[in-house]
GROMACS .gro file of C-alpha atoms in nm:
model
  254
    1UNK     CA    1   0.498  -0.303  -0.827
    2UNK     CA    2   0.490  -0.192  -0.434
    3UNK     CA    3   0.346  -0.405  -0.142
    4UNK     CA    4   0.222  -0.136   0.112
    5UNK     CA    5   0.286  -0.345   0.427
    6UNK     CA    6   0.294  -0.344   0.814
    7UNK     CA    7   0.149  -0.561   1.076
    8UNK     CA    8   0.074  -0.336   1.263
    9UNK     CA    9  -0.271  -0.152   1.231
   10UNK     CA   10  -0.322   0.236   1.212
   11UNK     CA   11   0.041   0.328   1.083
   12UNK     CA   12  -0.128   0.520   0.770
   13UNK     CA   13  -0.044   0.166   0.507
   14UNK     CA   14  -0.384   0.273   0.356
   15UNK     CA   15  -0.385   0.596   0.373
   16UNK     CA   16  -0.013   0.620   0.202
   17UNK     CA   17  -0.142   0.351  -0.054
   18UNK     CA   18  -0.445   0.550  -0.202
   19UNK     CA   19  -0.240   0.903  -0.202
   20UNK     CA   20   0.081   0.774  -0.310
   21UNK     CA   21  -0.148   0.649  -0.607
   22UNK     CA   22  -0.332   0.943  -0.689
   23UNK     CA   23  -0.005   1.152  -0.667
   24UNK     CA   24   0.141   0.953  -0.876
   25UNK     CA   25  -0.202   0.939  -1.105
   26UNK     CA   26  -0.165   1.301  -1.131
   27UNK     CA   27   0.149   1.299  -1.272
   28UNK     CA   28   0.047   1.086  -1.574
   29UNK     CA   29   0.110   0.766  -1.416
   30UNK     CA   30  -0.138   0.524  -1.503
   31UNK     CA   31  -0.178   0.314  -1.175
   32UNK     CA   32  -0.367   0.052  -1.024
   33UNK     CA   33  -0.414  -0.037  -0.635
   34UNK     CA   34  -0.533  -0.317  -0.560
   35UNK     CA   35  -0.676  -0.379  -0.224
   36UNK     CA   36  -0.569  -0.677  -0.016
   37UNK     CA   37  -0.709  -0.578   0.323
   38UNK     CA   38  -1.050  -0.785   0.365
   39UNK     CA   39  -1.188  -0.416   0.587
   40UNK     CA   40  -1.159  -0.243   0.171
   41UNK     CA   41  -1.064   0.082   0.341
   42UNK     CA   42  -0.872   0.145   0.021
   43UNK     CA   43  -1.182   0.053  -0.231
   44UNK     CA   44  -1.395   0.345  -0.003
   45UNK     CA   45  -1.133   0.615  -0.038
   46UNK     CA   46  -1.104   0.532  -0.436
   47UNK     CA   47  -1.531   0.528  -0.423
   48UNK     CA   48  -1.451   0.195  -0.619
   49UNK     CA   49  -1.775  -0.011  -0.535
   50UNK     CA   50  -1.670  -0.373  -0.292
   51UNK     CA   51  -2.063  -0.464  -0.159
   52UNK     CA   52  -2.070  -0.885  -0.144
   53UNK     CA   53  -2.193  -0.920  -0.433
   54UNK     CA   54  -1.913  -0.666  -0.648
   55UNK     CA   55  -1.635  -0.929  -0.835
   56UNK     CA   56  -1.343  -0.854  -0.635
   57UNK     CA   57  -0.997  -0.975  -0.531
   58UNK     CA   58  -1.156  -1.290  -0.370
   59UNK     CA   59  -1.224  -1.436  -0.683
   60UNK     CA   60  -0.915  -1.347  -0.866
   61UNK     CA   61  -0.715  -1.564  -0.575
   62UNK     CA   62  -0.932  -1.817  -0.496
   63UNK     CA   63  -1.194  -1.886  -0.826
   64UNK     CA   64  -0.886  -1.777  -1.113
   65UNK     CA   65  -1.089  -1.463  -1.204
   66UNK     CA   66  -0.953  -1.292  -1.427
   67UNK     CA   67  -0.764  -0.915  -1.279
   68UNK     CA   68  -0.888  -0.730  -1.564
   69UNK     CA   69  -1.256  -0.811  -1.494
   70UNK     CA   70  -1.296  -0.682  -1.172
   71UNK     CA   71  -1.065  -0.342  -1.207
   72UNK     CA   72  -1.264  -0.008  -1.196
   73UNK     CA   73  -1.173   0.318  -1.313
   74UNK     CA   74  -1.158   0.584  -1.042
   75UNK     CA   75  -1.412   0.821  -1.071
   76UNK     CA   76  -1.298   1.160  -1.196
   77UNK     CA   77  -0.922   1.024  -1.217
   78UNK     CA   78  -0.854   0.911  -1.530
   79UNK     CA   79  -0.501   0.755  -1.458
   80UNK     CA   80  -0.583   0.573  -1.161
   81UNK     CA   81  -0.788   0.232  -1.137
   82UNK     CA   82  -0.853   0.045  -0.854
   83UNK     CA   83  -0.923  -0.360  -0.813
   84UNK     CA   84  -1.147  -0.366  -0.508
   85UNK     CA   85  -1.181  -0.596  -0.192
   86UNK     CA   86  -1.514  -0.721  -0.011
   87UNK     CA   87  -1.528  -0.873   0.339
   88UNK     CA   88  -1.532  -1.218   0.161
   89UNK     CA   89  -1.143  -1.183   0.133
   90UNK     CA   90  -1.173  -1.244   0.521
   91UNK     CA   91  -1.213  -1.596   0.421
   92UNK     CA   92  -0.914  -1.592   0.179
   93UNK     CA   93  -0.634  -1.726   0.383
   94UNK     CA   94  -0.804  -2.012   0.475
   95UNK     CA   95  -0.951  -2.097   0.177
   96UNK     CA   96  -0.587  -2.039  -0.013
   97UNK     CA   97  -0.442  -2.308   0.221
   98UNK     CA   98  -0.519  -2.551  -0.012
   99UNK     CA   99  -0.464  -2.440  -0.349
  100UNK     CA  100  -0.150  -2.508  -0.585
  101UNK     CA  101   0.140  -2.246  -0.546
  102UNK     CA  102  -0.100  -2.039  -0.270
  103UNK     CA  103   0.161  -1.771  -0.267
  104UNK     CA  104   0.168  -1.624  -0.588
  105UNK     CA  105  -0.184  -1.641  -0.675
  106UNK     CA  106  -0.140  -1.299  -0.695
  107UNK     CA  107   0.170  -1.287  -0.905
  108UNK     CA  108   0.041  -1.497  -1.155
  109UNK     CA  109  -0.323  -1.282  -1.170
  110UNK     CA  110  -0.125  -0.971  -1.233
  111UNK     CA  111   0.141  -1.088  -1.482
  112UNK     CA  112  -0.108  -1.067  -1.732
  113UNK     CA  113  -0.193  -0.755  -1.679
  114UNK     CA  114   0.083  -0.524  -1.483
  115UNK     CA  115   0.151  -0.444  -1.898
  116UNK     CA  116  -0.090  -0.160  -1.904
  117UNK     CA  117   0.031   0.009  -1.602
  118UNK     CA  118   0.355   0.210  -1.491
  119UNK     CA  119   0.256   0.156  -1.104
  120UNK     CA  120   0.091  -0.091  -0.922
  121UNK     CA  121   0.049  -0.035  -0.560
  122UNK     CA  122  -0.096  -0.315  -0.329
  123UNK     CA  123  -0.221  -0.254   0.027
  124UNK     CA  124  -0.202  -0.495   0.247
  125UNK     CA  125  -0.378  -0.609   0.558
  126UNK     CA  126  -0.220  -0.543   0.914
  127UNK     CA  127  -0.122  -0.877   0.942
  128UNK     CA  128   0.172  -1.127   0.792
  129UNK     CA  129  -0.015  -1.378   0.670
  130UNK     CA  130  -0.124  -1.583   0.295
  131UNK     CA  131  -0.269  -1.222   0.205
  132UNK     CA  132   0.071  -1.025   0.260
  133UNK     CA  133   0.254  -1.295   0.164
  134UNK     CA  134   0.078  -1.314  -0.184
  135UNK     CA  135   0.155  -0.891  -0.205
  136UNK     CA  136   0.528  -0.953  -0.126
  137UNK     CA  137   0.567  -1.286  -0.374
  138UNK     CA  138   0.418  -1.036  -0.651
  139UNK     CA  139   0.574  -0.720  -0.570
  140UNK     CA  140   0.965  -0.588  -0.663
  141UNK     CA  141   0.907  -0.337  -0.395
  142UNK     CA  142   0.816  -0.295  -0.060
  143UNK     CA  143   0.694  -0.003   0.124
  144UNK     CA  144   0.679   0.067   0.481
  145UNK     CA  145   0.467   0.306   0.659
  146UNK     CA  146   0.613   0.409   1.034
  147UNK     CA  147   0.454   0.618   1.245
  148UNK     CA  148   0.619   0.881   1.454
  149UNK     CA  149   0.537   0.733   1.809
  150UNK     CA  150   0.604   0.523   2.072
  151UNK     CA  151   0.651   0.154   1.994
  152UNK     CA  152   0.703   0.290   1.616
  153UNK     CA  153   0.944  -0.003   1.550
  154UNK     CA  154   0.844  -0.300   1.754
  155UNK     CA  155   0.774  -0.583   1.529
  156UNK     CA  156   0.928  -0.471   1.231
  157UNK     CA  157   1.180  -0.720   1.294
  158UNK     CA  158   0.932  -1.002   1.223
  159UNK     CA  159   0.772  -0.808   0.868
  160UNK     CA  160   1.172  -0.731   0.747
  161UNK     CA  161   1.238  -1.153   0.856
  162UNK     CA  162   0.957  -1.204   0.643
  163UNK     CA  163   1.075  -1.007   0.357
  164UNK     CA  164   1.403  -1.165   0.400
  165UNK     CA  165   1.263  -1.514   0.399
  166UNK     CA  166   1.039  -1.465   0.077
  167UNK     CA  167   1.374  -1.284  -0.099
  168UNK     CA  168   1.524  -1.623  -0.054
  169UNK     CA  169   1.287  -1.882  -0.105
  170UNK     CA  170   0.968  -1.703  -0.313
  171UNK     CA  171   1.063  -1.390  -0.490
  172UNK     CA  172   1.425  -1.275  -0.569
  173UNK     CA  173   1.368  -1.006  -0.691
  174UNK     CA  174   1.193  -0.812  -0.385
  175UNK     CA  175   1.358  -0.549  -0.186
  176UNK     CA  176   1.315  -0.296   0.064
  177UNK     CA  177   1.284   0.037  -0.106
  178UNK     CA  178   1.135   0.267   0.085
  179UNK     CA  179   1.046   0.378   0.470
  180UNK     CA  180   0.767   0.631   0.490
  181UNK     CA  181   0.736   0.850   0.838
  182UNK     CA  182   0.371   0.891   0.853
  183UNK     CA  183   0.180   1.091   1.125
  184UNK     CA  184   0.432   1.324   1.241
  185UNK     CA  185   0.326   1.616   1.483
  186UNK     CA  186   0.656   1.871   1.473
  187UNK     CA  187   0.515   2.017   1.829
  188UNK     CA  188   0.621   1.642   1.986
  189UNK     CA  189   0.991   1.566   2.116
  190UNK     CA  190   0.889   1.201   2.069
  191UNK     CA  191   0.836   1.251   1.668
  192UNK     CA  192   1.122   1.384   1.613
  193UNK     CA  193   1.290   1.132   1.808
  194UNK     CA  194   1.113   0.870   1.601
  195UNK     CA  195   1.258   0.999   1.317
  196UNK     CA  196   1.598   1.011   1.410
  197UNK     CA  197   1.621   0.656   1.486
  198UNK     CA  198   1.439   0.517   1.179
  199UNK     CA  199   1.702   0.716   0.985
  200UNK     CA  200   1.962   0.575   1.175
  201UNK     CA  201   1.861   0.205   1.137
  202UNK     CA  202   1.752   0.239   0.733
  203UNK     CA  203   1.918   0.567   0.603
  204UNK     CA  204   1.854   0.649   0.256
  205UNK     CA  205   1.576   0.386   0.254
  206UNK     CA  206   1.374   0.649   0.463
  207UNK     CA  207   1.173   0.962   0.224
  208UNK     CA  208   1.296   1.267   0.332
  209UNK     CA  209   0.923   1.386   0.294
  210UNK     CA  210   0.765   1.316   0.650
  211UNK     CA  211   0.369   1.274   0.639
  212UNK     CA  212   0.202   1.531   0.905
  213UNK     CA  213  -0.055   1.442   1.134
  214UNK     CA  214  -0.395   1.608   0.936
  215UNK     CA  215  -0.743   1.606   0.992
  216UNK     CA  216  -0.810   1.612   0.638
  217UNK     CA  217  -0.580   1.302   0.545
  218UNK     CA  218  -0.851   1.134   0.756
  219UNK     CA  219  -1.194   1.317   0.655
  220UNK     CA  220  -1.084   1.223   0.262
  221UNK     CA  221  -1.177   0.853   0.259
  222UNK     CA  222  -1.540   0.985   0.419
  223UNK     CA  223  -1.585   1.138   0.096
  224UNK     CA  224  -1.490   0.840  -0.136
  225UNK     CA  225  -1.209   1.089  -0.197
  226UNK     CA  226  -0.824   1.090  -0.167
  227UNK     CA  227  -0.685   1.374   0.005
  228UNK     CA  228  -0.561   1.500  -0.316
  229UNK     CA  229  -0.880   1.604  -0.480
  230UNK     CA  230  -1.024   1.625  -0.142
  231UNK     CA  231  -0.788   1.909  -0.007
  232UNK     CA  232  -0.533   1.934  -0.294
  233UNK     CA  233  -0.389   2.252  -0.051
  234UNK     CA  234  -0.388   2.073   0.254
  235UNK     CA  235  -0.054   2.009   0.452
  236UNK     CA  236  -0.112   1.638   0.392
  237UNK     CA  237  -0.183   1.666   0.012
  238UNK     CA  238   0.102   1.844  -0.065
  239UNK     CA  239   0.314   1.602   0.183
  240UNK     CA  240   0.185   1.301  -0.034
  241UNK     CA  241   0.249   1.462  -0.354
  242UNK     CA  242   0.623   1.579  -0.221
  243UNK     CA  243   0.652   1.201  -0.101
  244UNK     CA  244   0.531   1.045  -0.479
  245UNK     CA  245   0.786   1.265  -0.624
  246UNK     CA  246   1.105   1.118  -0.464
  247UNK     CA  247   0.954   0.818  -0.511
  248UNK     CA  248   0.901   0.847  -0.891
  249UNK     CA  249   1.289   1.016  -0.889
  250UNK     CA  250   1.432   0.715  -0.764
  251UNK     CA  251   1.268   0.459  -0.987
  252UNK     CA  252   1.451   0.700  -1.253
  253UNK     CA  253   1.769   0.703  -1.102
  254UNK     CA  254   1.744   0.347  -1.018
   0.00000   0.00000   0.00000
């Protein structure tokens, strides 16, 4: 189980969430993302429906729902499912303030079900609260999208605290597995750059597969569409389908 996360908006979490999954999808995997970000960008790339009135991760946090009734098949990918988020998660971290053991709400809705699948993949919201909190106290893994530019790692201290903090007191079992450089233009001094010094501070926690900057990594979601079966040729296809490969080879080496 991998927690997408970043505080930071626009690094590419949901955009490595969704193709990550269908990569992985497409290599047999059977996976499930669910979406934890109260905008549902993730739910609109997977053309998973998350209008008000659609059951949805709300109501598996905060009314006990059950997972398993609210997770949808992805059209025309028959590994991949996807448990959907509507705006009313907006209201979730306030309303989880109050309930018993608020922080793995999550955990305990998925535990039930994480049986039937080989990857779960949760994208979280650009921010470090109850909602990213819930994704870290369920996951083993977390991933971290950085992009290639200025400012790339300014407030990572505070997520990797976080981590830390939630290793010790919440969920000993998480850990930092992997670094994903997303957005990289080649023609920029600063990207490369970038690179260099997220390798230096995390090493082999870093993919070796670099995500491109591509217009058609952003057209996909449009089109209720990953890039995969959007552009299956495009530079940032085959980038996310390079990247789900080491990713699936370490969790056999592992």
């Amino acid at each position: 189980m991998i927690a997408v996360a970043n505080q930071k908006g626009g690094v590419g979490k949901t955009t490595t969430s969704v193709n990550i999954a269908a990569a992985l999808s497409m290599h047999g995997q059977r996976v499930l993302v669910v979406d934890l970000d109260p905008q549902g960008n993730a739910s609109t790339a997977l053309a998973t429906e998350h209008r008000g009135d659609v059951p949805d991760v709300y109501q598996v946090l905060v009314d006990d729902l059950p997972m398993v009734e609210i997770v949808k098949q992805v059209p025309e990918m028959p590994n991949l499912y996807c448990a959907p988020a509507t705006i009313d998660l907006a209201g979730a971290e306030i309303e989880l303030v109050s309930l018993v053991a608020r922080e793995a709400r999550l955990r305990r809705a998925l535990a039930a079900y994480e049986a039937e699948f080989d990857y779960i993949v949760i994208d979280c919201p650009p921010s470090l609260g109850l909602l990213t909190v819930n994704a870290l106290v369920a996951a083993e893994e977390v991933m971290i999208p950085i992009q290639c530019e200025y400012y790339a790692l300014e407030g990572l201290g505070q997520l990797l605290r976080n981590v830390d903090l939630i290793k010790a007191h919440l969920n000993p079992a998480l850990r930092l597995s992997t670094i994903v450089l997303t957005m990289y233009d080649g023609r920029t001094r600063l990207a490369s750059q970038v690179a260099d010094e997220v390798r230096s501070h995390f090493g082999e926690t870093v993919l070796k597969t670099v995500i491109p900057r591509s217009v058609r990594l952003s057209e996909a979601p449009s089109y209720g569409q990953s890039v995969m079966t959007y552009d299956p040729g495009s530079s940032g296809a085959m980038a996310y389908m390079d990247a789900a490969r080491e990713i699936a080879h370490r969790a056999t080496v592992a």
